[in-house]
Coordinates of C-alpha atoms (C1' of nucleotides) in Angstrom, one line a residue:
Chain K
X30 CA 122.3 6.1 114.0
X31 CA 119.7 3.4 113.4
X32 CA 120.7 0.3 111.2
X33 CA 120.4 1.5 107.2
X34 CA 123.7 0.3 105.7
X35 CA 125.1 1.6 102.6
X36 CA 128.1 1.0 100.9
X37 CA 129.4 2.5 97.6
X38 CA 132.3 -0.8 96.0
X39 CA 134.3 0.7 93.9
X40 CA 137.1 -1.2 91.5
X41 CA 139.7 0.6 91.5
X42 CA 141.2 1.0 87.7
X43 CA 142.6 4.1 87.9
X44 CA 139.5 6.3 86.8
X45 CA 136.8 8.2 89.3
X46 CA 133.8 8.3 87.2
X47 CA 131.5 10.3 87.1
X48 CA 128.3 8.7 87.2
X49 CA 130.2 6.2 89.8
X50 CA 130.9 9.7 91.9
X51 CA 127.2 10.1 91.5
X52 CA 125.8 6.7 92.8
X53 CA 128.3 6.8 95.7
X54 CA 126.2 10.3 96.1
X55 CA 123.5 8.5 96.6
X56 CA 124.4 5.8 98.9
X57 CA 126.1 9.0 100.6
X58 CA 122.9 11.0 100.9
X59 CA 120.5 8.6 101.5
X60 CA 122.8 7.1 105.1
X61 CA 123.1 10.9 106.1
X62 CA 119.0 11.5 105.7
X63 CA 118.9 8.2 107.6
X64 CA 121.7 8.2 109.7
X65 CA 122.5 5.3 108.8
X66 CA 125.7 3.8 107.7
X67 CA 128.2 4.8 104.8
X68 CA 130.8 1.7 103.5
X69 CA 133.8 2.2 101.7
X70 CA 134.8 -1.0 100.0
X71 CA 137.3 -1.7 97.8
X72 CA 136.7 -4.1 94.7
X73 CA 140.3 -4.5 94.2
X74 CA 140.2 -8.4 92.7
X75 CA 142.1 -7.6 89.8
X76 CA 145.5 -7.3 91.1
X77 CA 148.1 -6.2 87.7
X78 CA 146.5 -2.2 88.2
X79 CA 148.9 0.1 90.3
X80 CA 146.1 -0.4 92.8
X81 CA 148.0 2.1 94.9
X82 CA 147.4 5.7 93.1
X83 CA 144.0 3.9 91.3
X84 CA 143.1 3.7 95.1
X85 CA 144.4 7.5 95.6
X86 CA 142.5 8.6 93.0
X87 CA 139.0 7.6 94.0
X88 CA 139.5 8.2 98.0
X89 CA 140.4 11.9 96.5
X90 CA 138.1 12.2 94.6
X91 CA 135.5 11.2 97.3
X92 CA 136.8 13.8 99.6
X93 CA 136.7 16.4 97.1
X94 CA 133.1 15.9 96.7
X95 CA 132.9 16.0 100.3
X96 CA 131.9 12.8 101.6
X97 CA 133.0 10.8 103.9
X98 CA 132.9 7.2 104.9
X99 CA 132.1 5.9 108.4
X100 CA 133.7 2.0 107.3
X101 CA 136.0 1.3 104.6
X102 CA 140.0 2.4 103.4
X103 CA 141.8 4.5 106.3
X104 CA 139.1 4.1 108.3
X105 CA 138.6 0.4 109.1
X106 CA 135.5 -0.8 111.1
X107 CA 134.4 -4.0 112.2
X108 CA 133.4 -5.2 109.2
X109 CA 136.2 -5.5 107.6
X110 CA 138.5 -6.0 105.9
X111 CA 137.1 -3.6 103.4
X112 CA 139.0 -5.2 100.4
X113 CA 137.7 -7.6 98.5
X114 CA 141.3 -9.3 97.8
X115 CA 141.5 -9.3 102.2
X116 CA 138.7 -11.6 101.6
X117 CA 139.3 -15.1 100.2
X118 CA 139.0 -16.9 103.4
X119 CA 135.2 -15.5 104.0
X120 CA 134.9 -16.3 100.0
X121 CA 135.7 -19.8 101.0
X122 CA 133.9 -20.4 103.6
X123 CA 130.6 -18.9 101.2
X124 CA 131.3 -21.2 99.2
X125 CA 131.0 -24.3 100.8
X126 CA 127.6 -23.0 102.7
X127 CA 126.0 -23.2 98.7
X128 CA 128.1 -26.7 98.6
X129 CA 126.1 -27.7 102.1
X130 CA 123.2 -27.1 100.4
X131 CA 124.1 -28.6 97.1
X132 CA 123.7 -25.3 95.1
X133 CA 127.5 -25.7 93.4
X134 CA 128.7 -28.0 90.5
X135 CA 132.5 -27.8 88.7
X136 CA 132.8 -27.5 85.2
X137 CA 135.5 -27.3 83.3
X138 CA 137.2 -26.4 86.1
X139 CA 134.9 -23.1 87.4
X140 CA 132.7 -23.7 90.3
X141 CA 129.3 -23.0 88.9
X142 CA 125.6 -21.5 90.7
X143 CA 122.9 -24.4 90.2
X144 CA 119.1 -23.1 89.2
X145 CA 116.4 -24.6 90.7
X146 CA 113.7 -25.7 87.5
X147 CA 113.4 -27.5 84.7
X148 CA 116.0 -27.6 82.1
X149 CA 116.2 -27.8 78.5
X150 CA 118.6 -27.1 75.2
X151 CA 117.6 -24.1 73.7
X152 CA 120.2 -22.1 70.7
X153 CA 120.9 -18.9 71.9
X154 CA 120.7 -16.3 69.5
X155 CA 123.6 -13.8 70.8
X156 CA 125.8 -16.5 71.5
X157 CA 125.2 -18.3 68.6
X158 CA 125.1 -21.9 69.9
X159 CA 123.4 -24.6 71.8
X160 CA 122.8 -24.0 75.4
X161 CA 121.7 -25.2 79.0
X162 CA 118.2 -23.2 80.3
X163 CA 116.1 -23.7 82.6
X164 CA 113.3 -22.5 84.2
X165 CA 113.8 -20.9 87.3
X166 CA 111.3 -18.7 89.1
X167 CA 111.1 -15.7 88.5
X168 CA 113.3 -13.4 91.5
X169 CA 110.7 -10.8 92.2
X170 CA 112.9 -7.3 93.7
X171 CA 110.8 -4.8 95.7
X172 CA 113.0 -1.9 94.0
X173 CA 112.7 1.3 95.6
X174 CA 112.9 3.4 92.7
X175 CA 111.5 1.3 89.8
X176 CA 108.4 -0.8 91.7
X177 CA 107.9 -4.2 91.4
X178 CA 110.2 -6.0 89.0
X179 CA 110.2 -9.2 88.3
X180 CA 113.1 -11.1 86.4
X181 CA 114.0 -14.8 86.0
X182 CA 117.5 -15.3 85.6
X183 CA 117.7 -19.1 82.8
X184 CA 121.3 -20.3 82.8
X185 CA 123.5 -21.4 85.6
X186 CA 126.2 -19.2 86.1
X187 CA 129.5 -19.2 87.6
X188 CA 130.9 -18.7 90.9
X189 CA 134.9 -18.9 90.7
X190 CA 136.7 -19.1 87.9
X191 CA 139.1 -21.8 87.2
X192 CA 142.0 -19.6 88.1
X193 CA 140.0 -20.5 92.0
X194 CA 138.9 -16.2 92.0
X195 CA 135.8 -15.8 92.2
X196 CA 133.3 -13.6 90.3
X197 CA 132.2 -10.1 91.2
X198 CA 128.7 -11.5 91.4
X199 CA 129.3 -14.0 93.9
X200 CA 131.4 -11.8 96.1
X201 CA 128.9 -8.4 95.6
X202 CA 126.2 -10.5 97.4
X203 CA 129.0 -12.2 100.3
X204 CA 130.1 -8.9 100.6
X205 CA 127.2 -7.0 100.8
X206 CA 125.7 -10.1 103.9
X207 CA 128.7 -9.9 105.4
X208 CA 128.7 -6.5 106.1
X209 CA 125.3 -6.4 106.8
X210 CA 124.2 -4.0 103.8
X211 CA 120.6 -3.2 103.8
X212 CA 120.3 -1.1 100.9
X213 CA 121.6 -1.3 97.7
X214 CA 121.4 1.9 95.4
X215 CA 123.7 1.4 92.3
X216 CA 122.7 1.8 88.7
X217 CA 120.6 0.4 86.6
X218 CA 123.0 -1.4 84.4
X219 CA 123.1 -3.3 87.6
X220 CA 118.3 -4.0 87.4
X221 CA 118.6 -7.0 85.2
X222 CA 122.3 -8.8 87.5
X223 CA 119.7 -8.2 90.4
X224 CA 117.8 -11.7 89.3
X225 CA 121.7 -13.7 89.8
X226 CA 122.1 -11.8 93.5
X227 CA 118.8 -12.9 95.0
X228 CA 119.5 -16.2 94.0
X229 CA 122.6 -15.9 95.8
X230 CA 121.0 -14.8 98.9
X231 CA 118.3 -17.5 98.7
X232 CA 120.5 -19.9 98.5
X233 CA 122.8 -18.1 101.9
X234 CA 119.1 -18.7 103.1
X235 CA 118.7 -15.2 104.3
X236 CA 116.6 -12.5 102.9
X237 CA 118.3 -10.3 100.4
X238 CA 118.7 -6.8 100.9
X239 CA 116.6 -3.3 99.5
X240 CA 117.7 -2.7 95.7
X241 CA 117.1 0.8 94.3
X242 CA 118.5 1.3 91.1
X243 CA 119.1 5.1 90.0
X244 CA 119.2 5.9 86.8
X245 CA 122.3 6.4 84.1
X246 CA 124.4 8.7 83.1
X247 CA 124.0 9.4 79.5
X248 CA 126.6 11.0 76.7
X249 CA 125.9 14.4 76.3
X250 CA 125.5 14.5 72.6
X251 CA 125.4 10.3 71.2
X252 CA 124.0 7.8 72.1
X253 CA 124.3 5.7 74.7
X254 CA 125.5 5.5 78.5
X255 CA 128.7 8.5 80.0
X256 CA 132.0 6.5 79.7
X257 CA 135.3 7.2 80.3
X258 CA 136.7 7.5 76.9
X259 CA 134.0 10.5 77.0
X260 CA 134.5 14.0 77.6
X261 CA 133.5 15.3 80.9
X262 CA 133.4 12.0 82.4
X263 CA 136.4 11.9 85.3
X264 CA 136.3 13.5 89.0
X265 CA 139.7 13.9 87.8
X266 CA 139.1 16.3 85.4
X267 CA 136.8 18.7 87.6
X268 CA 139.6 18.9 90.1
X269 CA 142.5 19.4 87.8
X270 CA 140.2 22.5 86.2
X271 CA 140.0 23.8 89.3
X272 CA 135.6 23.0 89.8
X273 CA 134.1 24.2 92.4
X274 CA 133.3 21.2 94.3
X275 CA 130.4 22.2 95.5
X276 CA 129.2 23.3 92.4
X277 CA 129.5 19.9 90.6
X278 CA 128.5 17.9 93.9
X279 CA 125.5 20.0 93.3
X280 CA 125.2 19.2 89.8
X281 CA 125.8 15.4 90.7
X282 CA 122.8 15.2 92.7
X283 CA 120.0 17.1 90.6
X284 CA 120.9 14.2 88.3
X285 CA 118.3 12.2 88.9
X286 CA 117.1 13.9 91.9
X287 CA 115.4 17.0 92.4
X288 CA 113.4 18.7 95.7
X289 CA 109.7 18.8 93.7
X290 CA 110.2 22.5 93.9
X291 CA 112.1 24.9 92.1
X292 CA 114.9 25.1 93.8
X293 CA 118.6 23.9 92.0
X294 CA 121.4 25.3 93.8
X295 CA 121.2 24.3 96.9
X296 CA 123.2 23.6 100.7
X297 CA 124.3 20.0 101.4
X298 CA 122.4 20.1 104.3
X299 CA 119.4 20.9 102.6
X300 CA 119.5 18.2 100.3
X301 CA 120.2 15.6 103.1
X302 CA 117.3 17.2 104.6
X303 CA 115.7 16.4 101.6
X304 CA 116.8 13.7 100.2
X305 CA 115.2 10.3 99.0
X306 CA 114.5 6.8 97.5
X307 CA 111.7 7.3 96.6
X308 CA 111.9 10.7 95.1
X309 CA 114.5 9.4 92.4
X310 CA 113.5 9.8 89.1
X311 CA 113.5 6.6 86.6
X312 CA 114.8 7.8 83.8
X313 CA 118.3 8.1 82.3
X314 CA 119.6 11.7 82.3
X315 CA 121.9 13.1 79.8
X316 CA 124.7 15.1 81.0
X317 CA 124.7 18.8 80.6
X318 CA 128.6 20.7 80.9
X319 CA 126.4 23.9 80.0
X320 CA 124.5 23.7 83.2
X321 CA 127.2 21.8 85.6
X322 CA 129.2 25.3 84.2
X323 CA 126.6 27.7 84.6
X324 CA 126.6 26.2 88.7
X325 CA 130.0 26.6 88.7
X326 CA 129.8 29.8 87.8
X327 CA 127.8 30.7 90.2
X328 CA 129.5 28.9 93.1
X329 CA 132.8 31.1 92.2
X330 CA 130.9 34.3 92.7
X331 CA 129.2 33.4 95.9
X332 CA 132.4 31.9 97.0
X333 CA 133.4 34.0 100.4
X334 CA 136.8 36.5 99.0
X335 CA 138.7 34.2 100.9
X336 CA 138.9 31.2 99.7
X337 CA 138.3 32.5 96.4
X338 CA 141.9 34.4 96.8
X339 CA 142.9 30.9 97.9
X340 CA 142.2 28.7 94.9
X341 CA 143.4 31.5 92.5
X342 CA 146.6 31.7 93.8
X343 CA 147.0 27.9 93.9
X344 CA 145.9 27.9 90.0
X345 CA 147.8 31.3 89.1
X346 CA 151.3 30.8 91.1
X347 CA 150.8 27.1 92.3
X348 CA 150.1 25.6 89.2
X349 CA 152.2 28.4 87.7
X350 CA 149.4 29.1 85.3
X351 CA 151.1 32.7 85.3
X352 CA 153.9 31.7 84.6
X353 CA 153.2 30.0 81.7
X354 CA 152.4 34.2 80.5
X355 CA 155.1 35.3 81.1
X356 CA 154.6 35.9 84.7
X357 CA 157.6 36.1 86.7
X358 CA 156.4 35.2 89.9
X359 CA 158.8 33.9 91.5
X360 CA 160.0 37.4 92.2
X361 CA 156.7 38.3 93.4
X362 CA 157.4 40.1 97.1
X363 CA 154.7 41.0 100.2
X364 CA 153.8 44.1 97.7
X365 CA 152.8 41.7 94.4
X366 CA 151.2 39.4 96.8
X367 CA 149.3 42.1 97.5
X368 CA 148.7 43.5 94.1
X369 CA 147.6 39.9 93.3
X370 CA 144.9 39.9 95.8
X371 CA 143.4 43.2 94.8
X372 CA 143.1 42.2 91.3
X373 CA 142.1 39.2 92.2
X374 CA 138.9 40.7 94.5
X375 CA 138.2 43.1 91.1
X376 CA 137.9 40.4 89.3
X377 CA 136.1 37.1 91.4
X378 CA 132.1 38.7 90.2
X379 CA 133.5 38.9 86.0
X380 CA 135.3 35.2 85.7
X381 CA 132.8 32.2 84.8
X382 CA 136.0 29.6 86.1
X383 CA 138.9 29.5 87.7
X384 CA 140.2 28.0 84.3
X385 CA 139.2 31.3 82.3
X386 CA 141.4 33.2 84.9
X387 CA 144.9 33.2 84.0
X388 CA 143.5 34.5 80.3
X389 CA 141.2 36.8 82.0
X390 CA 144.4 38.6 84.1
X391 CA 146.9 37.9 82.7
X392 CA 147.7 41.7 81.8
X393 CA 147.4 42.4 85.3
X394 CA 151.3 40.9 85.8
X395 CA 152.7 41.5 82.7
X396 CA 153.5 44.6 80.1
X397 CA 154.2 42.2 77.6
X398 CA 150.1 41.2 77.2
X399 CA 149.1 40.2 73.9
X400 CA 145.9 42.7 71.9
X401 CA 142.5 41.1 70.8
X402 CA 142.6 41.9 67.1
X403 CA 138.9 42.0 67.1
X404 CA 138.4 43.6 69.6
X405 CA 140.4 46.3 69.0
X406 CA 139.2 46.9 65.7
X407 CA 135.6 47.1 67.1
X408 CA 137.1 50.0 69.3
X409 CA 138.7 51.8 67.3
X410 CA 136.4 52.6 64.2
X411 CA 133.8 54.7 65.5
X412 CA 134.6 58.0 66.8
X413 CA 138.5 59.7 67.0
X414 CA 139.5 57.0 69.5
X415 CA 143.6 58.7 68.9
X416 CA 142.2 62.1 70.0
X417 CA 139.9 60.9 72.8
X418 CA 143.3 58.6 74.4
X419 CA 145.2 61.7 74.5
X420 CA 142.4 63.5 76.1
X421 CA 142.8 60.9 78.9
X422 CA 145.9 60.1 79.8
X423 CA 146.3 64.0 80.1
X424 CA 143.9 64.3 82.9
X425 CA 144.5 61.1 84.1
X426 CA 148.0 62.9 84.9
X427 CA 147.1 65.3 86.7
X428 CA 144.7 63.1 88.5
X429 CA 146.2 62.4 92.3
X430 CA 143.9 60.2 92.9
X431 CA 142.8 57.2 91.4
X432 CA 139.5 56.9 93.7
X433 CA 137.2 55.2 91.4
X434 CA 134.7 58.0 91.8
X435 CA 137.4 60.6 91.2
X436 CA 138.7 58.0 88.0
X437 CA 134.0 58.3 86.9
X438 CA 134.1 62.3 87.1
X439 CA 137.2 62.8 85.3
X440 CA 136.1 60.9 81.7
X441 CA 132.8 63.0 82.7
X442 CA 134.1 65.6 82.9
X443 CA 136.4 64.8 79.6
X444 CA 132.7 63.8 78.6
X445 CA 131.1 66.9 79.2
X446 CA 133.9 69.2 77.5
X447 CA 134.7 67.2 74.7
X448 CA 130.9 65.8 73.2
X449 CA 131.5 62.9 73.0
X450 CA 129.7 59.9 75.3
X451 CA 132.3 58.2 77.2
X452 CA 132.1 55.3 76.0
X453 CA 134.9 57.1 73.5
X454 CA 136.4 57.1 76.2
X455 CA 136.5 53.7 78.0
X456 CA 136.7 51.4 75.3
X457 CA 139.9 53.0 73.9
X458 CA 141.1 53.2 77.1
X459 CA 140.3 50.1 78.6
X460 CA 141.5 48.2 75.1
X461 CA 144.8 50.2 75.6
X462 CA 145.5 49.1 79.0
X463 CA 144.5 45.4 79.1
X464 CA 144.5 44.5 74.8
X465 CA 141.1 43.1 75.1
X466 CA 137.4 44.8 75.1
X467 CA 136.6 41.8 78.1
X468 CA 137.4 42.8 82.0
X469 CA 136.1 43.8 85.5
X470 CA 134.8 47.4 86.0
X471 CA 136.5 49.9 84.6
X472 CA 137.5 52.8 87.1
X473 CA 138.6 49.3 89.1
X474 CA 140.7 48.3 86.0
X475 CA 142.2 52.0 86.7
X476 CA 142.5 52.1 90.6
X477 CA 143.9 48.9 90.2
X478 CA 146.5 49.5 87.8
X479 CA 147.1 52.0 89.6
X480 CA 148.9 55.4 88.0
X481 CA 152.1 54.4 86.9
X482 CA 151.1 51.4 84.9
X483 CA 148.2 53.3 83.7
X484 CA 150.3 56.6 81.8
X485 CA 152.7 54.5 80.6
X486 CA 150.3 51.8 78.6
X487 CA 148.4 55.0 78.0
X488 CA 151.8 56.4 75.9
X489 CA 153.2 53.1 74.1
X490 CA 149.3 52.6 72.8
X491 CA 148.9 55.9 71.5
X492 CA 152.8 55.7 69.8
X493 CA 152.3 52.1 68.2
X494 CA 148.5 54.5 67.1
X495 CA 150.9 57.1 65.5
X496 CA 153.3 54.7 63.9
Chain B
rG17 C1' 117.8 -12.8 69.2
rU18 C1' 116.1 -12.6 74.5
rC19 C1' 115.3 -10.2 78.8
rC20 C1' 114.8 -6.2 82.0
rC21 C1' 113.9 -0.6 83.0
rC22 C1' 112.5 4.0 80.8
rU23 C1' 110.2 8.4 77.3
rU24 C1' 107.0 16.3 79.6
rC25 C1' 110.7 21.9 76.2
rG26 C1' 117.2 21.3 72.4
rU27 C1' 119.0 19.8 77.9
rC28 C1' 117.8 18.5 83.5
rU29 C1' 113.0 18.6 85.4
rA30 C1' 108.0 19.9 88.5
rG31 C1' 103.0 17.8 87.3
rC32 C1' 101.7 11.4 87.4
rC33 C1' 100.9 7.3 92.9
rC34 C1' 95.4 10.2 94.9
rG35 C1' 92.0 12.1 86.8
rG36 C1' 89.6 17.9 86.7
rU37 C1' 93.0 23.9 89.5
rC38 C1' 97.7 22.7 83.1
rC39 C1' 95.9 25.3 76.0
rA40 C1' 101.2 22.4 82.0
rG41 C1' 105.6 25.6 86.0
rG42 C1' 110.9 26.3 87.3
rA43 C1' 115.8 25.9 85.6
rC44 C1' 120.3 25.5 81.7
rA45 C1' 121.1 27.2 76.6
rC46 C1' 119.3 30.2 72.9
rC47 C1' 117.0 34.4 70.8
rA48 C1' 115.2 39.8 71.7
rG49 C1' 114.5 43.7 75.2
rG50 C1' 116.8 46.6 79.5
rU51 C1' 120.4 48.0 83.7
rU52 C1' 125.6 48.5 83.3
rU53 C1' 132.0 51.6 80.9
rU54 C1' 133.0 46.6 77.7
rC55 C1' 132.3 42.0 79.6
rA56 C1' 129.9 39.0 82.7
rU57 C1' 126.0 39.6 86.4
rC58 C1' 121.0 41.4 86.9
rC59 C1' 116.0 42.0 85.6
rU60 C1' 111.6 41.5 81.7
rG61 C1' 109.7 39.3 78.1
rG62 C1' 109.8 35.3 74.1
rC63 C1' 111.0 30.3 71.2
rG64 C1' 109.8 25.6 73.3
rA65 C1' 106.8 19.3 75.8
rC66 C1' 103.1 15.4 77.8
rA67 C1' 106.2 10.1 71.5
rG68 C1' 102.2 8.2 69.1
rG69 C1' 97.3 4.7 68.2
rG70 C1' 93.8 2.7 70.9
rG71 C1' 90.7 2.6 75.2
rU72 C1' 88.8 3.9 80.5
rU73 C1' 86.1 8.8 81.6
rC74 C1' 81.3 13.9 81.9
rG75 C1' 87.2 14.9 81.8
rA76 C1' 93.6 12.2 80.8
rA77 C1' 99.9 14.5 81.0
rU78 C1' 98.3 11.3 84.8
rC79 C1' 95.0 5.0 84.8
rC80 C1' 95.1 0.2 81.4
rC81 C1' 96.7 -1.9 76.3
rC82 C1' 99.5 -1.9 71.8
rU83 C1' 103.1 0.6 68.6
rA84 C1' 107.2 2.8 68.5
rG85 C1' 112.0 4.8 70.1
rG86 C1' 115.9 4.8 73.9
rG87 C1' 119.0 2.9 77.7
rG88 C1' 120.4 -1.5 79.8
rA89 C1' 121.8 -7.0 81.1
rC90 C1' 122.6 -11.7 78.4
rG91 C1' 131.5 -12.7 80.9
rC92 C1' 135.3 -17.5 83.8
rC93 C1' 134.8 -7.4 83.3
rA94 C1' 133.3 -5.2 87.5

RNA sequence: GUCCCCUUCGUCUAGCCCGGUCCAGGACACCAGGUUUUCAUCCUGGCGACAGGGGUUCGAAUCCCCUAGGGGACGCCA
């Protein structure tokens, strides 16, 4: 451990926003890169919400994305408490420090911070009223991402509300100061606030920490930054939709940061090794769900089979995705579980997301699968599907083994005999067996369904064709 | 309105700090072709950008200025 101390300070609102997750991630990466300390601090000053549940959303989201913290909730640490709601005494104490150097005053029951400089009144076009302004010395921020930024605060600001509670700017600075935070990595939306924070740090007689303002994540389409109402903006959503957390994390890393070569899908250890503050971009990034899906599909394909099976089981059985599709999983025994695994290992390379899986595999588990009309039309319009299917059924019936190479040889022999292409056998058969023209490898499909299912489904389909 | 930040393909980005190797590279998406039994994967190719204008320079995506556009802040929200 060296002396780098960074923090993520979410407010438990009940949501874990993807922008917040990315801020947390950059802090976490920087801590891990430098061997420093990652602090999780909860800004729970708003007591009305069910903080228990709201906190859980954040902690679980953090864990889901693979971010562990060195100090904070459930962990403790030497700089606690890590909940703002438990730090009132510290805030009092630091208010006294400002009083001692005569930098605060009361007005309308609230406590204000007093800027130093010449005062004048001016009409404020934004607030639509006369306000008292101050010609304060500009604060110079040496931002690690943006370089030198200069901004002067021009109005005194509130530190404690009339109800006695401290405001964000104050607690944020006091917490960073008392927790020994060395680097503040946060969204660019805080850049303009930084002059306030610098004023406070200096009033306390300390040097401000190093700042690094990271770019914002903009909506996938339309103007403005991503907000919790936008689709795809909540970490919970990706958890619920069973995205691969590594894929989401990898995608988030790429929003504003890159390894400077052409790599994109990367191991987290490698990202940690390469991550650094100056390597972060300064321009905002638009959220691209398509690219996230692409990465998710790539992670899914390359996932160890056992893990894929577990993910699939949790969703299809655990969360009743198959039950909803009419499959009686309650009645499953050991044999069905083995069958499930066989199906999954056949389908892993084909499916793009766990979310797509139920519809992709439902016909393996029920005889009551639906037929895709469009696929049906397309497949049945050429050649003589009924004849091909009849030949197919006859040939399959005689086969003792449903090994893939034997199946393949059988179809090849049929095609050679009739002069029709293999496709004329394959496509209608797939349709008959699965109701669709999309699916896993054909011979794998036959092998996994097995002789009994295949023959009965073919019979059923053939009699439908005759009707 | 004021202040701050930003500006390379539709999107994410490399290149910019240390001007020439960039008629700008990669990825997603899209389109076409190939492989494959379908779909997907995979492979090949295509489409597609230095916001605009001024400088500086022999030479600018790279340095400077202006304009435009985008984003953010301006709460007794965090």
